[in-house]
CSV table of C-alpha atoms in Angstrom, one decimal:
chain,number,residue,atom,x,y,z
A,127,VAL,CA,3.6,-3.7,15.8
A,128,GLU,CA,2.6,-7.1,16.2
A,129,MET,CA,1.4,-9.2,12.8
A,130,LYS,CA,-1.9,-10.6,12.4
A,131,ILE,CA,-1.9,-13.4,10.1
A,132,ILE,CA,-5.5,-14.6,8.8
A,133,TYR,CA,-4.7,-17.6,6.8
A,134,ALA,CA,-7.4,-18.4,3.1
A,135,LEU,CA,-8.2,-19.2,0.5
A,136,ASP,CA,-9.9,-16.0,-1.1
A,137,PHE,CA,-7.5,-13.5,-0.2
A,138,GLU,CA,-9.9,-10.5,-0.9
A,139,GLU,CA,-13.0,-12.4,0.7
A,140,GLU,CA,-10.9,-12.1,4.3
A,141,ILE,CA,-10.2,-8.6,3.5
A,142,TRP,CA,-13.8,-7.2,3.0
A,143,SER,CA,-15.3,-9.7,5.7
A,144,LEU,CA,-13.4,-6.6,8.3
A,145,LEU,CA,-13.6,-4.0,6.1
A,146,GLY,CA,-17.3,-5.0,6.5
A,147,LEU,CA,-16.9,-3.9,10.1
A,148,PHE,CA,-16.7,-0.4,8.7
A,149,GLU,CA,-20.3,-0.9,7.3
A,150,SER,CA,-21.6,-0.5,11.0
A,151,ALA,CA,-21.5,3.1,12.5
A,152,LYS,CA,-21.5,1.8,15.7
A,153,TYR,CA,-17.9,-0.4,14.7
A,154,ALA,CA,-17.1,2.8,13.1
A,155,ALA,CA,-17.6,4.7,16.5
A,156,ASN,CA,-15.6,2.2,18.8
A,157,GLU,CA,-13.3,2.5,17.1
A,158,LEU,CA,-12.7,6.3,16.8
A,159,VAL,CA,-13.1,6.5,20.7
A,160,SER,CA,-10.7,3.6,21.1
A,161,ARG,CA,-8.1,6.0,19.4
A,162,GLY,CA,-7.9,8.4,22.3
A,163,LEU,CA,-9.7,10.7,20.6
A,164,GLU,CA,-11.8,13.4,22.1
A,165,PHE,CA,-15.3,14.0,20.2
A,166,ASP,CA,-18.3,15.5,21.1
A,167,GLN,CA,-21.3,13.2,20.3
A,168,PRO,CA,-22.7,15.2,17.1
A,169,GLU,CA,-19.2,14.7,15.5
A,170,LEU,CA,-18.8,11.3,16.8
A,171,ASP,CA,-21.9,10.7,14.6
A,172,LEU,CA,-21.3,12.2,11.3
A,173,ARG,CA,-17.4,10.7,11.5
A,174,ALA,CA,-18.6,7.3,12.2
A,175,SER,CA,-22.0,7.2,10.1
A,176,THR,CA,-19.1,9.0,6.8
A,177,ILE,CA,-17.0,6.2,7.8
A,178,ALA,CA,-20.0,3.4,7.8
A,179,TYR,CA,-21.3,4.7,3.7
A,180,CYS,CA,-17.6,5.5,2.4
A,181,VAL,CA,-17.3,2.1,3.0
A,182,ARG,CA,-20.4,0.2,1.9
A,183,GLN,CA,-20.4,2.2,-1.2
A,184,ALA,CA,-16.8,1.0,-2.0
A,185,ARG,CA,-18.0,-2.6,-1.8
A,186,GLU,CA,-20.5,-1.9,-4.4
A,187,TYR,CA,-18.1,-0.2,-6.4
A,188,PHE,CA,-15.1,-3.5,-6.4
A,189,SER,CA,-18.2,-5.9,-7.2
A,190,ALA,CA,-19.5,-3.7,-10.1
A,191,SER,CA,-16.2,-3.3,-11.4
A,192,GLU,CA,-15.5,-7.0,-11.7
A,193,SER,CA,-18.4,-7.7,-14.3
A,194,ILE,CA,-17.4,-4.7,-16.7
A,195,SER,CA,-14.0,-4.8,-19.6
A,196,LEU,CA,-10.9,-3.3,-19.1
A,197,LEU,CA,-12.2,-0.6,-21.1
A,198,THR,CA,-14.3,0.7,-18.4
A,199,ARG,CA,-13.3,-1.3,-15.1
A,200,PRO,CA,-10.5,1.3,-13.4
A,201,LEU,CA,-12.9,4.1,-13.6
A,202,LEU,CA,-15.5,2.1,-11.1
A,203,LEU,CA,-12.7,0.9,-9.2
A,204,SER,CA,-11.0,4.2,-8.3
A,205,TYR,CA,-14.3,5.2,-7.0
A,206,GLY,CA,-14.5,3.1,-4.8
A,207,MET,CA,-11.2,3.2,-3.6
A,208,LEU,CA,-11.7,7.1,-3.1
A,209,ASN,CA,-14.5,6.5,-0.5
A,210,LEU,CA,-11.9,3.6,1.5
A,211,VAL,CA,-8.7,6.5,1.2
A,212,LYS,CA,-11.7,8.9,2.5
A,213,ALA,CA,-12.2,6.6,5.1
A,214,VAL,CA,-9.0,6.8,6.1
A,215,VAL,CA,-8.3,10.2,6.5
A,216,ILE,CA,-11.4,10.2,9.0
A,217,MET,CA,-10.2,7.6,11.3
A,218,ARG,CA,-7.2,9.7,10.7
A,219,LEU,CA,-8.3,13.0,11.6
A,220,SER,CA,-7.7,15.3,14.3
A,221,PRO,CA,-10.8,16.4,16.3
A,222,GLN,CA,-12.9,19.7,15.1
A,223,SER,CA,-11.8,19.3,11.6
A,224,ASP,CA,-14.0,20.3,8.6
A,225,LEU,CA,-15.2,17.2,7.2
A,226,GLU,CA,-17.6,19.7,4.9
A,227,ASN,CA,-14.6,21.0,2.5
A,228,LEU,CA,-11.3,18.1,3.0
A,229,PHE,CA,-12.9,16.0,0.1
A,230,HIS,CA,-14.5,18.8,-2.8
A,231,LYS,CA,-10.9,18.5,-5.1
A,232,HIS,CA,-9.2,15.5,-6.2
A,233,GLY,CA,-5.2,16.9,-5.4
A,234,VAL,CA,-3.9,15.9,-7.7
A,235,SER,CA,-4.6,15.7,-12.0
A,236,VAL,CA,-3.3,13.7,-14.8
A,237,ASP,CA,-1.5,16.2,-17.7
A,238,PHE,CA,-3.1,14.5,-21.6
A,239,SER,CA,-0.2,16.3,-23.0
A,240,SER,CA,2.1,13.2,-23.5
A,241,ILE,CA,-1.2,10.3,-24.2
A,242,GLU,CA,0.9,10.1,-27.5
A,243,GLY,CA,3.7,8.5,-26.2
A,244,ASP,CA,3.7,5.3,-24.1
A,245,LEU,CA,0.7,5.8,-21.4
A,246,SER,CA,3.6,5.3,-18.6
A,247,ASP,CA,4.8,8.7,-19.8
A,248,VAL,CA,1.3,10.3,-18.7
A,249,ARG,CA,1.9,12.7,-15.5
A,250,LEU,CA,-0.3,13.7,-12.9
A,251,SER,CA,0.8,16.6,-10.6
A,252,PHE,CA,0.2,17.6,-7.5
A,253,GLN,CA,-2.0,20.2,-5.7
A,254,LYS,CA,-2.2,21.5,-2.4
A,255,TYR,CA,-5.5,21.0,-1.5
A,256,GLY,CA,-7.9,17.2,-1.8
A,257,VAL,CA,-8.2,13.9,-1.2
A,258,VAL,CA,-4.5,13.2,-2.1
A,259,PRO,CA,-2.8,15.9,-0.4
A,260,GLN,CA,-4.9,14.7,2.6
A,261,LEU,CA,-4.7,11.0,2.6
A,262,MET,CA,-0.3,11.7,2.7
A,263,GLU,CA,-0.4,14.6,5.2
A,264,SER,CA,-2.3,12.1,7.9
A,265,LEU,CA,0.2,9.2,6.9
A,266,GLN,CA,3.3,11.3,7.0
A,267,GLU,CA,4.0,10.9,3.5
A,268,PRO,CA,5.9,13.6,1.2
A,269,LEU,CA,3.6,17.0,-0.4
A,270,LEU,CA,4.9,17.6,-3.4
A,271,VAL,CA,2.4,20.1,-3.4
A,272,GLY,CA,2.6,22.1,-7.2
A,273,GLY,CA,5.5,18.7,-8.6
A,274,SER,CA,4.9,16.7,-10.7
A,275,VAL,CA,4.9,12.4,-11.3
A,276,SER,CA,5.2,10.2,-14.2
A,277,LEU,CA,3.6,7.3,-14.1
A,278,ASP,CA,6.1,5.3,-14.9
A,279,GLN,CA,8.1,6.3,-11.5
A,280,LEU,CA,4.5,5.3,-9.5
A,281,LEU,CA,4.5,1.5,-11.8
A,282,SER,CA,8.3,1.4,-11.4
A,283,GLN,CA,7.7,0.9,-7.0
A,284,ILE,CA,5.0,-2.3,-7.0
A,285,PRO,CA,7.0,-5.0,-5.8
A,286,ASP,CA,4.9,-7.2,-8.2
A,287,LEU,CA,5.4,-6.1,-11.9
A,288,HIS,CA,9.1,-6.3,-11.4
A,289,ASP,CA,9.9,-8.6,-14.7
A,290,MET,CA,7.0,-7.5,-16.6
A,291,TYR,CA,8.0,-3.8,-16.7
A,292,SER,CA,11.8,-4.7,-17.4
A,293,LEU,CA,9.9,-6.7,-19.8
A,294,VAL,CA,7.4,-4.2,-21.7
A,295,TYR,CA,9.5,-1.0,-20.8
A,296,ASN,CA,13.4,-3.2,-22.2
A,297,LYS,CA,14.6,-0.7,-19.0
A,298,PRO,CA,15.0,-2.1,-15.0
A,299,SER,CA,12.5,-1.5,-12.4
A,300,ARG,CA,13.1,0.2,-9.4
A,301,THR,CA,12.9,-3.0,-7.7
A,302,ILE,CA,15.0,-5.8,-7.0
A,303,PRO,CA,14.4,-8.6,-5.4
A,304,VAL,CA,16.5,-9.5,-2.7
A,305,ASN,CA,17.6,-11.9,0.1
A,306,PRO,CA,18.0,-11.5,3.6
A,307,MET,CA,21.4,-12.3,5.1
A,308,ASP,CA,23.2,-11.4,9.0
A,309,TYR,CA,22.4,-7.9,9.8
A,310,GLY,CA,21.3,-7.0,5.8
A,311,TYR,CA,19.9,-7.9,2.4
A,312,TYR,CA,21.3,-9.4,-0.4
A,313,PRO,CA,20.0,-9.4,-4.2
A,314,ASP,CA,18.2,-12.3,-5.4
A,315,VAL,CA,19.4,-12.3,-9.5
A,316,PRO,CA,21.6,-13.6,-12.2
A,317,ARG,CA,25.3,-12.6,-10.7
A,318,GLU,CA,26.4,-11.8,-14.6
A,319,ILE,CA,23.6,-8.6,-13.7
A,320,ASP,CA,25.6,-5.4,-13.2
A,321,LEU,CA,23.3,-3.7,-10.2
A,322,HIS,CA,26.1,-0.5,-9.9
A,323,GLU,CA,23.7,1.6,-11.2
A,324,PHE,CA,20.7,0.4,-8.7
A,325,ALA,CA,23.5,0.5,-5.5
A,326,ASP,CA,24.1,3.8,-6.9
A,327,GLY,CA,20.2,5.1,-7.0
A,328,LEU,CA,20.4,3.7,-3.6
A,329,SER,CA,23.2,5.4,-2.3
A,330,ALA,CA,22.0,8.6,-3.8
A,331,LEU,CA,18.3,7.4,-1.9
A,332,PHE,CA,19.9,7.4,1.7
A,333,GLY,CA,22.0,10.4,0.9
A,334,SER,CA,18.5,12.4,0.5
A,335,LEU,CA,16.6,10.3,3.6
A,336,GLU,CA,19.6,11.7,5.8
A,337,VAL,CA,20.1,7.8,6.3
A,338,THR,CA,22.0,6.0,9.1
A,339,GLY,CA,22.4,2.8,10.6
A,340,HIS,CA,22.6,1.1,6.8
A,341,VAL,CA,25.5,0.6,4.8
A,342,ILE,CA,25.9,0.1,0.9
A,343,GLN,CA,28.5,-2.7,1.0
A,344,ARG,CA,30.0,-3.2,-3.4
A,345,PHE,CA,31.9,-6.1,-4.9
A,346,ASN,CA,32.5,-6.6,-8.0
A,347,GLN,CA,29.3,-5.7,-10.0
A,348,ARG,CA,27.0,-7.1,-6.9
A,349,PHE,CA,26.0,-5.3,-3.5
A,350,SER,CA,24.4,-5.3,-0.4
A,351,VAL,CA,23.0,-3.6,2.3
A,352,THR,CA,23.6,-4.7,6.3
A,353,SER,CA,22.2,-2.9,9.3
A,354,PHE,CA,23.4,-2.0,12.4
A,355,ALA,CA,20.9,-2.4,15.8
A,356,GLY,CA,21.2,1.5,15.6
A,357,ALA,CA,19.6,2.2,13.3
A,358,PRO,CA,17.1,4.9,14.0
A,359,LYS,CA,14.5,2.8,11.1
A,360,THR,CA,14.5,-0.5,9.9
A,361,LEU,CA,14.8,-0.4,5.8
A,362,LYS,CA,10.3,-1.0,6.0
A,363,GLU,CA,9.8,1.5,8.2
A,364,LEU,CA,11.7,3.5,5.5
A,365,GLY,CA,10.0,2.4,2.8
A,366,ILE,CA,12.9,1.3,1.2
A,367,LEU,CA,12.2,-2.7,1.4
A,368,VAL,CA,8.4,-3.8,0.7
A,369,ARG,CA,7.0,-7.1,0.5
A,370,ALA,CA,5.5,-8.5,-2.9
A,371,ILE,CA,2.1,-10.5,-2.5
A,372,SER,CA,4.0,-13.7,-2.9
A,373,GLY,CA,5.7,-12.6,0.2
A,374,LYS,CA,9.1,-12.0,-1.6
A,375,GLU,CA,11.3,-9.1,-0.1
A,376,TYR,CA,12.6,-6.3,-2.4
A,377,LEU,CA,14.6,-3.3,-1.9
A,378,ARG,CA,12.6,0.0,-4.2
A,379,LEU,CA,14.4,3.6,-5.5
A,380,GLY,CA,11.6,5.9,-4.9
A,381,PRO,CA,12.3,9.0,-7.5
A,382,ILE,CA,13.4,11.8,-6.1
A,383,LEU,CA,11.6,14.5,-7.0
A,384,ASN,CA,13.3,18.3,-6.1
A,385,GLY,CA,15.4,17.0,-3.2
A,386,THR,CA,12.1,14.9,-1.9
A,387,PRO,CA,12.5,11.3,-2.4
A,388,LEU,CA,8.9,10.4,-3.1
A,389,LEU,CA,8.5,6.8,-1.2
A,390,LEU,CA,5.2,5.9,-0.5
A,391,GLY,CA,2.5,3.5,1.3
A,392,ASP,CA,0.4,1.2,-1.2
A,393,ALA,CA,-2.8,3.2,-0.7
A,394,SER,CA,-1.3,6.3,-2.0
A,395,LEU,CA,0.8,4.9,-4.7
A,396,CYS,CA,-2.0,2.4,-6.0
A,397,TYR,CA,-4.9,5.2,-5.0
A,398,LEU,CA,-2.7,7.2,-8.1
A,399,ILE,CA,-2.4,4.8,-10.4
A,400,VAL,CA,-5.9,4.1,-10.6
A,401,PHE,CA,-6.9,7.0,-10.4
A,402,CYS,CA,-5.0,7.7,-13.4
A,403,TYR,CA,-6.3,5.0,-15.0
A,404,GLY,CA,-9.4,6.2,-14.5
A,405,THR,CA,-9.5,9.7,-15.2
A,406,LEU,CA,-8.4,8.0,-19.0
A,407,ALA,CA,-11.0,6.1,-19.3
A,408,ARG,CA,-12.8,8.9,-17.9
A,409,TYR,CA,-12.2,11.6,-20.4
A,410,LYS,CA,-9.7,10.0,-23.4
A,411,ALA,CA,-11.7,6.7,-23.4
A,412,VAL,CA,-10.6,6.2,-27.2
A,413,SER,CA,-6.6,6.7,-25.9
A,414,TRP,CA,-7.0,4.4,-23.5
A,415,GLY,CA,-8.7,2.3,-25.5
A,416,ARG,CA,-5.9,1.8,-27.7
A,417,PHE,CA,-3.4,1.3,-24.3
A,418,THR,CA,-5.7,-1.3,-23.2
A,419,ASP,CA,-6.3,-3.2,-26.9
A,420,PRO,CA,-3.0,-5.6,-26.9
A,421,ASN,CA,-3.5,-5.9,-30.6
A,422,GLN,CA,-2.3,-1.9,-30.7
A,423,SER,CA,-0.7,-1.9,-27.3
A,424,HIS,CA,2.6,-3.3,-26.0
A,425,GLU,CA,1.2,-2.1,-23.0
A,426,ALA,CA,-2.0,-3.7,-22.3
A,427,GLU,CA,-0.3,-6.7,-20.4
A,428,LEU,CA,1.1,-4.3,-18.5
A,429,ILE,CA,-2.0,-2.6,-17.4
A,430,GLU,CA,-4.3,-4.9,-16.9
A,431,HIS,CA,-1.7,-7.0,-14.3
A,432,SER,CA,-1.3,-3.8,-12.4
A,433,LEU,CA,-4.2,-2.9,-12.0
A,434,ARG,CA,-4.9,-6.2,-10.7
A,435,ILE,CA,-1.8,-5.9,-8.6
A,436,CYS,CA,-3.3,-2.3,-7.5
A,437,ARG,CA,-6.0,-3.2,-6.2
A,438,HIS,CA,-5.0,-6.2,-3.8
A,439,ARG,CA,-2.2,-3.9,-2.2
A,440,PHE,CA,-4.0,-1.5,-2.1
A,441,LEU,CA,-7.5,-3.2,0.1
A,442,HIS,CA,-4.5,-4.6,2.3
A,443,ALA,CA,-3.3,-1.4,3.1
A,444,VAL,CA,-6.5,0.3,3.8
A,445,VAL,CA,-7.3,-3.2,6.2
A,446,ASP,CA,-4.1,-2.7,7.7
A,447,LEU,CA,-4.6,1.4,8.1
A,448,LEU,CA,-8.0,1.5,9.5
A,449,PHE,CA,-7.3,-1.2,12.3
A,450,ASN,CA,-4.1,-0.2,12.8
A,451,GLU,CA,-2.0,-3.0,12.8
A,452,GLU,CA,-0.2,-4.9,10.2
A,453,TYR,CA,-2.1,-8.2,8.6
A,454,GLU,CA,-0.4,-10.4,6.6
A,455,PHE,CA,-2.0,-13.2,4.2
A,456,ARG,CA,-1.7,-16.5,3.2
A,457,PHE,CA,-3.1,-19.7,1.4
A,458,TYR,CA,-5.1,-22.2,3.9
A,459,VAL,CA,-2.7,-25.2,2.9
A,460,GLU,CA,0.0,-23.2,4.8
A,461,GLN,CA,-1.7,-23.9,7.8
A,462,SER,CA,-2.4,-27.4,7.2
A,463,GLN,CA,0.4,-27.8,6.9
A,464,LYS,CA,2.1,-27.0,10.0
A,465,SER,CA,2.6,-29.4,12.7
A,466,LYS,CA,0.9,-30.6,16.2
A,467,GLN,CA,3.8,-28.8,17.7
A,468,GLU,CA,3.8,-25.8,15.4
A,469,LEU,CA,0.0,-25.2,15.9
A,470,ILE,CA,0.8,-25.7,20.3
A,471,ASP,CA,3.1,-22.7,20.3
A,472,PHE,CA,1.4,-20.3,18.4
A,473,ILE,CA,-1.6,-21.2,20.5
A,474,TYR,CA,0.3,-20.9,23.4
A,475,ASP,CA,2.1,-17.7,23.3
A,476,ASP,CA,-0.9,-16.3,22.4
A,477,LEU,CA,-2.5,-17.5,25.5
A,478,VAL,CA,0.6,-16.1,27.4
A,479,ARG,CA,0.0,-12.3,25.1
A,480,LYS,CA,-3.7,-12.6,26.5
A,481,LEU,CA,-2.7,-13.4,30.5
A,482,THR,CA,0.0,-11.0,30.6
A,483,ARG,CA,-2.3,-8.3,29.1
A,484,ASP,CA,-5.1,-8.8,31.5
A,485,ILE,CA,-2.8,-9.5,34.3
A,486,HIS,CA,-0.9,-5.5,33.7
A,487,ARG,CA,-4.7,-4.3,33.1
A,488,GLN,CA,-5.8,-5.7,36.2
A,489,LEU,CA,-3.1,-4.1,38.0
A,490,ARG,CA,-3.0,-0.7,36.4
A,491,GLY,CA,-7.1,-1.0,37.5
A,492,ARG,CA,-5.5,-1.5,41.0
A,493,GLY,CA,-2.8,0.9,40.8
A,494,LEU,CA,-0.5,-1.3,41.6
A,495,LEU,CA,1.9,-0.3,37.5
């Protein structure tokens, strides 16, 4: 997929400018038709208007969340994220799907029995029907019906929390920063850190995924991952290589639950975390207040930071999913630093691609392709 790069001073403002297009039912209808699916007019109108209102409500929830404290903020954010999840699912559903009954349940519940320990000990249990399983199914992610996962297993997969997670919980996160090398990656951490445990976890993950075309090479306390040209999927496509908001690349270890690796995309992963926060804020206000009070909880700063990170990563993922394209947001100052030749090359490449597409379209119209 060709990456679309957007330069901006405020990433979220640009993201909402893109999402705002779907606040138009007409635009949403055109996007639905462009996916190549055939709808009768009443179903197309229903889908398009539902998507438009979901995105409009989501914008208001996100906007309202900025004016309230952490005590209540995750509840509004979870509602806003829920509406965007619905829009993503509706865009990807096959025709004649039962929209009326898809979203009656969340499809995931929060277990409050471990709430007296760390917040990270709280568990989420997956059900067969509802918003979350529908999202995971539409994204071809693993369904863990009847299974459960701890909040710790989710938070530890967010690359932007790597350092803070390790500091707060005094244990390694399930991510590790890496640098590219010829045909692979090697860890970007101090040499005195023993990486055998991470390498073992990566090896187990490769085995569970039946990965081919990628080899882990160990030496002393270190390791590297080499990928061959014939590999069926890249590490990124497998969900093992992820990028932080800063652009830094990380390897991550999704937990293996009942033989199934839980490697979720940002839409599902971040939604589950914020859903958990929002549920606790709504039903266990006293406990949630304690967790978010820096005078009482060692997790308070991590919770607030993770909420900001999940908000951004989720919105970015939704843009990619709704437009069925991959976007990258960069600070505008980077664009001003480009040389004239780089800008010419960029514009020239864009013109060549456009001309090539136009020529192919004309030839197809004449039956010559």
